[in-house]
Coordinates of C-alpha atoms in Angstrom, one line a residue:
M1 CA -23.4 0.5 -9.5
K2 CA -23.1 1.6 -12.9
L3 CA -23.4 4.9 -14.1
S4 CA -25.1 5.6 -17.5
R5 CA -22.7 7.6 -19.9
A6 CA -23.1 9.6 -23.3
R7 CA -20.0 8.0 -24.8
L8 CA -20.8 8.8 -28.3
A9 CA -20.4 12.9 -27.4
L10 CA -16.9 12.0 -26.5
V11 CA -16.0 12.5 -30.1
I12 CA -17.7 15.8 -30.7
G13 CA -15.3 18.5 -31.4
L14 CA -12.7 16.0 -33.0
A15 CA -14.1 16.0 -36.4
G16 CA -12.9 18.5 -39.0
A17 CA -9.7 20.2 -37.6
L18 CA -8.3 17.1 -36.0
L19 CA -4.6 16.8 -36.6
L20 CA -3.0 13.6 -38.0
V21 CA 0.6 12.4 -37.3
A22 CA 1.7 9.7 -39.6
V23 CA 3.6 6.6 -38.7
I24 CA 6.9 6.2 -40.8
V25 CA 6.4 2.6 -41.5
S26 CA 2.8 2.6 -42.6
P27 CA 1.6 6.0 -42.8
M28 CA -2.0 6.2 -42.5
L29 CA -4.5 8.4 -44.8
L30 CA -6.8 10.7 -43.0
I31 CA -10.2 8.8 -42.4
S32 CA -13.4 9.8 -40.8
M33 CA -13.8 9.3 -36.9
P34 CA -15.9 5.9 -36.3
S35 CA -19.1 6.2 -34.8
F36 CA -17.9 4.8 -31.5
L37 CA -14.5 4.5 -29.9
S38 CA -13.6 1.0 -29.6
D39 CA -11.4 -0.1 -26.6
G40 CA -10.3 -3.1 -28.3
G41 CA -11.0 -5.2 -25.2
A42 CA -8.0 -3.6 -23.3
S43 CA -8.2 -3.8 -19.6
V44 CA -7.9 -0.6 -17.5
D45 CA -6.0 -0.2 -14.2
C46 CA -8.1 2.2 -12.0
A47 CA -4.9 3.1 -9.8
D48 CA -4.4 6.9 -9.6
S49 CA -1.9 8.0 -12.3
T50 CA -0.6 11.3 -10.7
Q51 CA 2.7 9.5 -9.7
V52 CA 5.3 8.7 -12.2
E53 CA 4.9 5.1 -13.2
E54 CA 8.4 3.3 -12.4
V55 CA 10.2 2.0 -15.6
S56 CA 10.6 -1.7 -16.1
D57 CA 14.1 -3.4 -17.0
S58 CA 13.2 -3.6 -20.6
G59 CA 12.3 0.1 -20.7
T60 CA 15.5 1.0 -19.2
S61 CA 17.7 -1.1 -21.6
D62 CA 15.6 0.1 -24.5
I63 CA 15.0 3.5 -24.3
P64 CA 18.0 5.9 -24.5
G65 CA 18.7 8.1 -21.2
E66 CA 18.1 11.4 -22.9
Y67 CA 14.9 10.4 -24.2
L68 CA 13.7 8.8 -21.1
D69 CA 14.2 11.7 -19.1
L70 CA 12.2 13.8 -21.6
Y71 CA 9.4 11.4 -21.5
K72 CA 9.2 11.4 -17.9
E73 CA 9.7 15.2 -17.6
Y74 CA 6.9 16.3 -20.2
G75 CA 4.8 13.4 -19.2
Q76 CA 4.6 14.7 -15.8
K77 CA 4.5 18.5 -16.7
I78 CA 1.7 18.2 -19.5
G79 CA -0.3 15.4 -17.4
V80 CA 0.1 12.4 -19.6
Q81 CA 1.5 9.0 -19.0
W82 CA 5.2 9.0 -19.8
N83 CA 5.2 5.4 -20.9
I84 CA 2.6 6.3 -23.5
L85 CA 4.8 9.0 -24.9
A86 CA 7.8 6.7 -24.9
A87 CA 5.8 4.0 -26.8
V88 CA 4.7 6.4 -29.3
G89 CA 8.2 7.4 -29.7
K90 CA 9.4 3.8 -30.1
R91 CA 6.8 2.8 -32.5
E92 CA 7.5 6.0 -34.7
T93 CA 11.2 6.0 -34.9
D94 CA 13.0 4.0 -32.4
H95 CA 13.2 6.8 -30.3
G96 CA 15.1 8.9 -33.0
R97 CA 17.5 5.9 -34.0
S98 CA 15.9 5.2 -37.3
N99 CA 17.5 6.1 -40.5
L100 CA 14.3 6.2 -42.5
P101 CA 13.5 9.6 -44.3
G102 CA 12.0 12.2 -42.3
V103 CA 13.4 11.3 -39.0
K104 CA 16.4 13.4 -38.8
S105 CA 15.8 15.8 -41.9
G106 CA 13.1 16.2 -44.6
T107 CA 9.9 14.3 -44.5
N108 CA 8.6 10.8 -45.1
S109 CA 6.3 10.0 -48.0
A110 CA 3.3 11.0 -45.9
G111 CA 5.0 14.6 -45.0
A112 CA 5.7 13.6 -41.4
A113 CA 9.1 14.5 -39.7
G114 CA 11.1 14.1 -36.4
P115 CA 11.3 11.6 -33.9
M116 CA 7.6 12.1 -33.0
Q117 CA 6.5 12.0 -36.7
F118 CA 4.5 15.3 -36.9
L119 CA 3.1 16.2 -40.0
I120 CA 4.6 19.6 -40.9
S121 CA 1.1 21.4 -41.1
T122 CA 0.3 19.8 -37.6
W123 CA 3.5 21.1 -36.1
G124 CA 2.8 24.7 -37.3
G125 CA 3.6 24.9 -40.9
K126 CA 7.4 24.9 -40.8
A127 CA 9.8 22.3 -39.5
R128 CA 11.4 24.9 -37.3
M129 CA 9.2 27.8 -35.8
P130 CA 10.4 30.8 -33.9
M131 CA 8.3 30.6 -30.7
S132 CA 7.8 34.4 -30.7
S133 CA 5.4 34.0 -33.8
T134 CA 1.8 33.0 -33.8
I135 CA 1.5 29.2 -34.1
N136 CA -1.2 27.1 -35.1
G137 CA -0.1 23.8 -34.3
Y138 CA 2.0 21.8 -31.7
A139 CA 5.2 23.3 -32.3
S140 CA 6.9 23.5 -28.7
D141 CA 10.0 24.7 -27.2
G142 CA 11.3 22.0 -24.9
D143 CA 14.9 23.0 -24.7
G144 CA 14.4 26.7 -24.3
D145 CA 16.1 28.0 -27.2
G146 CA 13.3 30.1 -28.6
V147 CA 12.5 27.8 -31.6
G148 CA 10.1 24.8 -31.8
D149 CA 12.1 22.2 -34.1
V150 CA 10.5 19.1 -35.1
Y151 CA 13.9 17.3 -35.2
N152 CA 14.6 18.2 -31.7
P153 CA 13.6 15.6 -29.4
A154 CA 12.9 18.1 -26.6
D155 CA 10.7 20.2 -28.7
A156 CA 8.8 17.0 -30.4
I157 CA 8.3 15.0 -27.3
L158 CA 6.9 18.2 -25.6
G159 CA 4.7 18.7 -28.6
A160 CA 3.5 15.1 -28.6
A161 CA 2.6 15.4 -25.0
K162 CA 0.3 18.3 -25.6
M163 CA -1.3 16.9 -28.7
L164 CA -2.2 13.5 -26.6
K165 CA -3.4 15.9 -23.7
R166 CA -5.7 17.8 -26.1
N167 CA -7.2 14.7 -27.4
G168 CA -8.1 13.0 -24.1
A169 CA -4.9 11.6 -22.4
P170 CA -4.5 10.5 -19.6
E171 CA -8.2 9.8 -19.0
N172 CA -9.3 8.6 -22.7
V173 CA -5.7 7.5 -23.7
R174 CA -6.8 5.1 -26.5
Q175 CA -8.8 8.0 -28.1
A176 CA -5.9 10.4 -27.8
L177 CA -3.6 7.5 -29.4
F178 CA -6.5 7.1 -32.3
V179 CA -6.3 10.7 -33.0
Y180 CA -2.5 10.8 -33.2
N181 CA -2.5 8.0 -36.0
R182 CA -6.1 6.9 -37.0
A183 CA -5.9 3.1 -36.7
W184 CA -6.9 0.9 -34.1
W185 CA -4.0 -1.5 -34.7
Y186 CA -1.6 1.4 -34.2
V187 CA -3.4 2.1 -30.9
D188 CA -3.2 -1.6 -29.6
Q189 CA 0.7 -1.7 -30.7
V190 CA 1.5 1.6 -28.7
V191 CA -0.5 0.4 -25.6
E192 CA 1.5 -2.9 -25.7
I193 CA 4.9 -1.2 -26.0
A194 CA 3.7 1.2 -22.9
R195 CA 2.9 -1.9 -20.8
K196 CA 6.3 -3.5 -21.3
Y197 CA 7.9 -0.2 -20.3
A198 CA 6.1 0.2 -17.1
K199 CA 7.3 -2.0 -14.1
S200 CA 3.4 -2.5 -13.3
G201 CA 2.9 -3.8 -16.8
E202 CA -0.1 -1.4 -16.9
V203 CA -1.1 1.8 -18.6
K204 CA -2.7 3.6 -15.3
V205 CA -5.4 6.1 -15.9
P206 CA -7.1 8.4 -13.2
P207 CA -9.9 6.6 -11.1
Q208 CA -12.6 9.0 -12.7
A209 CA -11.4 8.3 -16.4
T210 CA -13.8 5.5 -17.4
E211 CA -17.2 4.3 -16.5
E212 CA -15.3 0.9 -15.3
C213 CA -13.5 3.3 -12.6
D214 CA -16.5 5.3 -11.5
D215 CA -17.5 2.8 -8.8
P216 CA -14.3 3.2 -6.7
L217 CA -14.3 6.9 -7.2
V218 CA -17.9 7.4 -5.7
E219 CA -17.2 4.9 -3.0
A220 CA -14.1 6.9 -1.9
A221 CA -16.6 9.8 -1.5
P222 CA -16.2 11.4 2.1
S223 CA -20.0 11.1 2.8
D224 CA -23.0 9.5 1.3
I225 CA -24.2 13.0 0.1
V226 CA -21.0 13.7 -1.8
A227 CA -21.3 10.0 -3.2
K228 CA -24.8 11.1 -4.7
I229 CA -23.5 14.3 -5.9
L230 CA -20.6 12.6 -7.8
E231 CA -22.7 9.8 -8.9
F232 CA -25.1 12.5 -10.8
A233 CA -22.4 14.5 -12.1
L234 CA -20.2 12.0 -13.5
A235 CA -23.2 10.4 -15.2
Q236 CA -23.6 13.7 -17.2
R237 CA -20.2 13.1 -18.9
G238 CA -20.5 13.3 -22.7
K239 CA -23.5 15.8 -22.9
P240 CA -23.0 19.0 -24.5
Y241 CA -22.3 22.4 -23.1
L242 CA -25.3 24.8 -23.2
W243 CA -25.2 28.5 -21.8
G244 CA -28.0 28.6 -19.0
G245 CA -28.7 24.9 -19.2
T246 CA -29.5 22.9 -16.0
G247 CA -30.4 19.6 -18.0
P248 CA -31.4 17.1 -18.5
D249 CA -29.9 16.8 -21.8
A250 CA -27.3 19.8 -21.6
F251 CA -25.7 22.1 -19.0
D252 CA -23.4 25.0 -18.4
C253 CA -20.7 25.0 -15.8
S254 CA -22.7 26.0 -12.6
G255 CA -25.8 24.3 -14.0
V256 CA -24.4 20.8 -13.9
I257 CA -23.4 21.5 -10.4
Y258 CA -26.6 22.9 -9.3
A259 CA -28.3 20.0 -10.8
A260 CA -26.0 17.5 -8.9
Y261 CA -26.5 19.0 -5.5
R262 CA -30.3 19.1 -6.3
A263 CA -30.2 15.4 -7.2
A264 CA -28.9 14.9 -3.7
G265 CA -31.6 16.9 -2.2
L266 CA -29.7 20.1 -1.6
S267 CA -30.3 23.5 -3.1
I268 CA -27.5 26.0 -3.7
P269 CA -27.3 29.0 -6.0
R270 CA -27.8 28.5 -9.5
T271 CA -24.9 30.8 -11.0
T272 CA -21.2 30.7 -10.8
F273 CA -21.4 34.6 -9.6
T274 CA -23.6 33.4 -6.8
Q275 CA -21.9 30.0 -6.1
W276 CA -18.7 31.6 -5.5
P277 CA -19.7 33.6 -2.2
F278 CA -22.0 30.8 -1.2
G279 CA -19.6 28.1 0.1
V280 CA -17.0 28.3 2.8
K281 CA -13.6 29.1 1.4
V282 CA -11.2 26.1 1.5
L283 CA -7.5 26.4 1.5
E284 CA -5.7 24.8 -1.8
G285 CA -4.7 21.5 -0.7
D286 CA -7.5 20.9 1.6
E287 CA -10.3 20.4 -1.2
Q288 CA -12.0 17.2 -1.3
P289 CA -14.8 15.6 -3.6
G290 CA -17.9 17.6 -3.6
D291 CA -16.0 21.1 -3.2
L292 CA -16.2 23.6 -6.1
V293 CA -13.1 25.2 -7.9
F294 CA -13.4 28.6 -9.6
F295 CA -11.6 30.4 -12.1
N296 CA -11.0 33.8 -13.4
A297 CA -12.5 33.2 -16.9
G298 CA -15.1 34.4 -19.2
P299 CA -16.3 38.2 -20.0
G300 CA -16.8 40.5 -17.2
T301 CA -15.0 38.4 -14.7
S302 CA -12.2 39.1 -12.3
A303 CA -10.3 37.5 -9.4
G304 CA -12.9 38.4 -7.1
S305 CA -15.6 37.6 -9.4
P306 CA -14.7 34.3 -11.1
G307 CA -16.9 33.3 -14.0
H308 CA -16.2 29.6 -14.3
V309 CA -16.8 26.8 -11.9
G310 CA -15.9 23.1 -11.8
L311 CA -16.9 20.3 -9.2
V312 CA -13.9 18.5 -7.6
V313 CA -14.0 14.8 -8.0
S314 CA -10.6 13.9 -6.7
K315 CA -7.5 15.6 -5.9
G316 CA -6.5 17.5 -8.9
K317 CA -9.4 16.6 -11.0
M318 CA -12.7 18.2 -11.7
L319 CA -16.0 17.7 -13.8
E320 CA -16.8 20.7 -15.8
A321 CA -19.0 21.8 -18.5
R322 CA -16.6 24.5 -20.0
C323 CA -17.8 26.0 -23.2
R324 CA -19.8 25.3 -26.4
L325 CA -16.6 24.9 -28.4
C326 CA -14.8 23.1 -26.0
G327 CA -16.3 19.6 -26.3
P328 CA -18.8 17.8 -24.1
I329 CA -18.9 17.8 -20.4
K330 CA -15.8 15.9 -19.0
V331 CA -13.3 15.2 -16.2
T332 CA -10.3 17.4 -16.5
S333 CA -7.3 18.6 -14.5
Y334 CA -7.7 22.0 -12.4
Q335 CA -4.1 21.9 -11.2
A336 CA -2.9 22.6 -14.8
R337 CA -4.9 25.9 -14.9
D338 CA -3.1 29.0 -13.9
N339 CA -6.2 31.3 -13.7
R340 CA -7.6 29.1 -10.8
V341 CA -9.3 31.6 -8.2
G342 CA -9.8 29.3 -5.1
F343 CA -12.1 26.7 -3.7
T344 CA -15.3 26.6 -1.7
R345 CA -17.4 24.1 0.3
P346 CA -21.2 24.5 -0.2
L347 CA -21.8 21.8 2.3
Q348 CA -20.5 24.0 5.0
N349 CA -23.0 26.9 4.2
P350 CA -25.4 27.2 7.1
A351 CA -28.6 27.1 4.9
V352 CA -27.3 23.6 3.4
L353 CA -26.2 22.4 6.8
D354 CA -29.9 22.8 7.9
Q355 CA -30.8 21.2 4.7
L356 CA -28.7 18.3 5.6
K357 CA -30.4 18.0 9.2
K358 CA -33.9 17.9 7.6
L359 CA -32.7 15.2 5.1
Q360 CA -31.2 13.2 8.1
N361 CA -34.4 13.7 10.3
S362 CA -36.8 12.6 7.4
S363 CA -34.6 9.4 6.9
L364 CA -35.3 8.4 10.7

């Protein structure tokens, strides 16, 4: 089973305001995003990446203890592969050990600074930013001192994790690395280092991250009906958000879910406001693929009347059409959202149970 995918739309929203981090040794000039995102022929491990990858012997011997702890802590907190963070740190400044300009003070010839080599403009405009001020960039306070210091390893590594996350990691980690420094040779080098740092020798991505990993995700569905729902929903990734859209070319958050259930032969309410009371409530931790997860988001919404919904595709992950400026339909983490309201199971609604019986009888 091979699911279609509108891959080109993955780059929507990356143009224009994308932020560049330069490499110390060979800083790259800003170039336009290519019309496709090459994977360089790299293999993908479809194992779940929710657990921290074990460190290889070479990783333990090469990465300073302080840095290793930070890579692990912020990789897990933000939701990106720690060994990718570590590989960026190695490629950029040898984990802060480089004595080249811009690592410990000032900037290099490209204007990059700190152990993770942020452009000062990408960081927020100044090398040291009070976190109480409005920041347009990745300045972060990893050590809790109230200042985002580009030269501070804790701050810089946290900022790098956020940048990778925003641009596609952990699912589309190669895309995220390309945005970090726009050269595929750089991406290849970082991925190779990351593999050496992991005991498994792999860069693990969530099962739903790529087309190559969709088959095991769908096959793990709790029922044939849920498998049909997931198959349709995952095939819509990359399509644009459109308020009121129910396909086939664009969807809004509830529209893609409505269409996915319809593709499985089931009818559920069309809008988020009507989908919320329709399904049977499910306790957090008991949710499963095919369930819906709701958020207190959008104008005129509240905890009792959520305005945004996603489709659970695996533990901690959902497919969502978020907003027009948020990029295309994609798989994201719902565990990272603090405005989560709750979960429901439309398949347990009495009306849907009747529909399921009719579908079963018609197939006999």
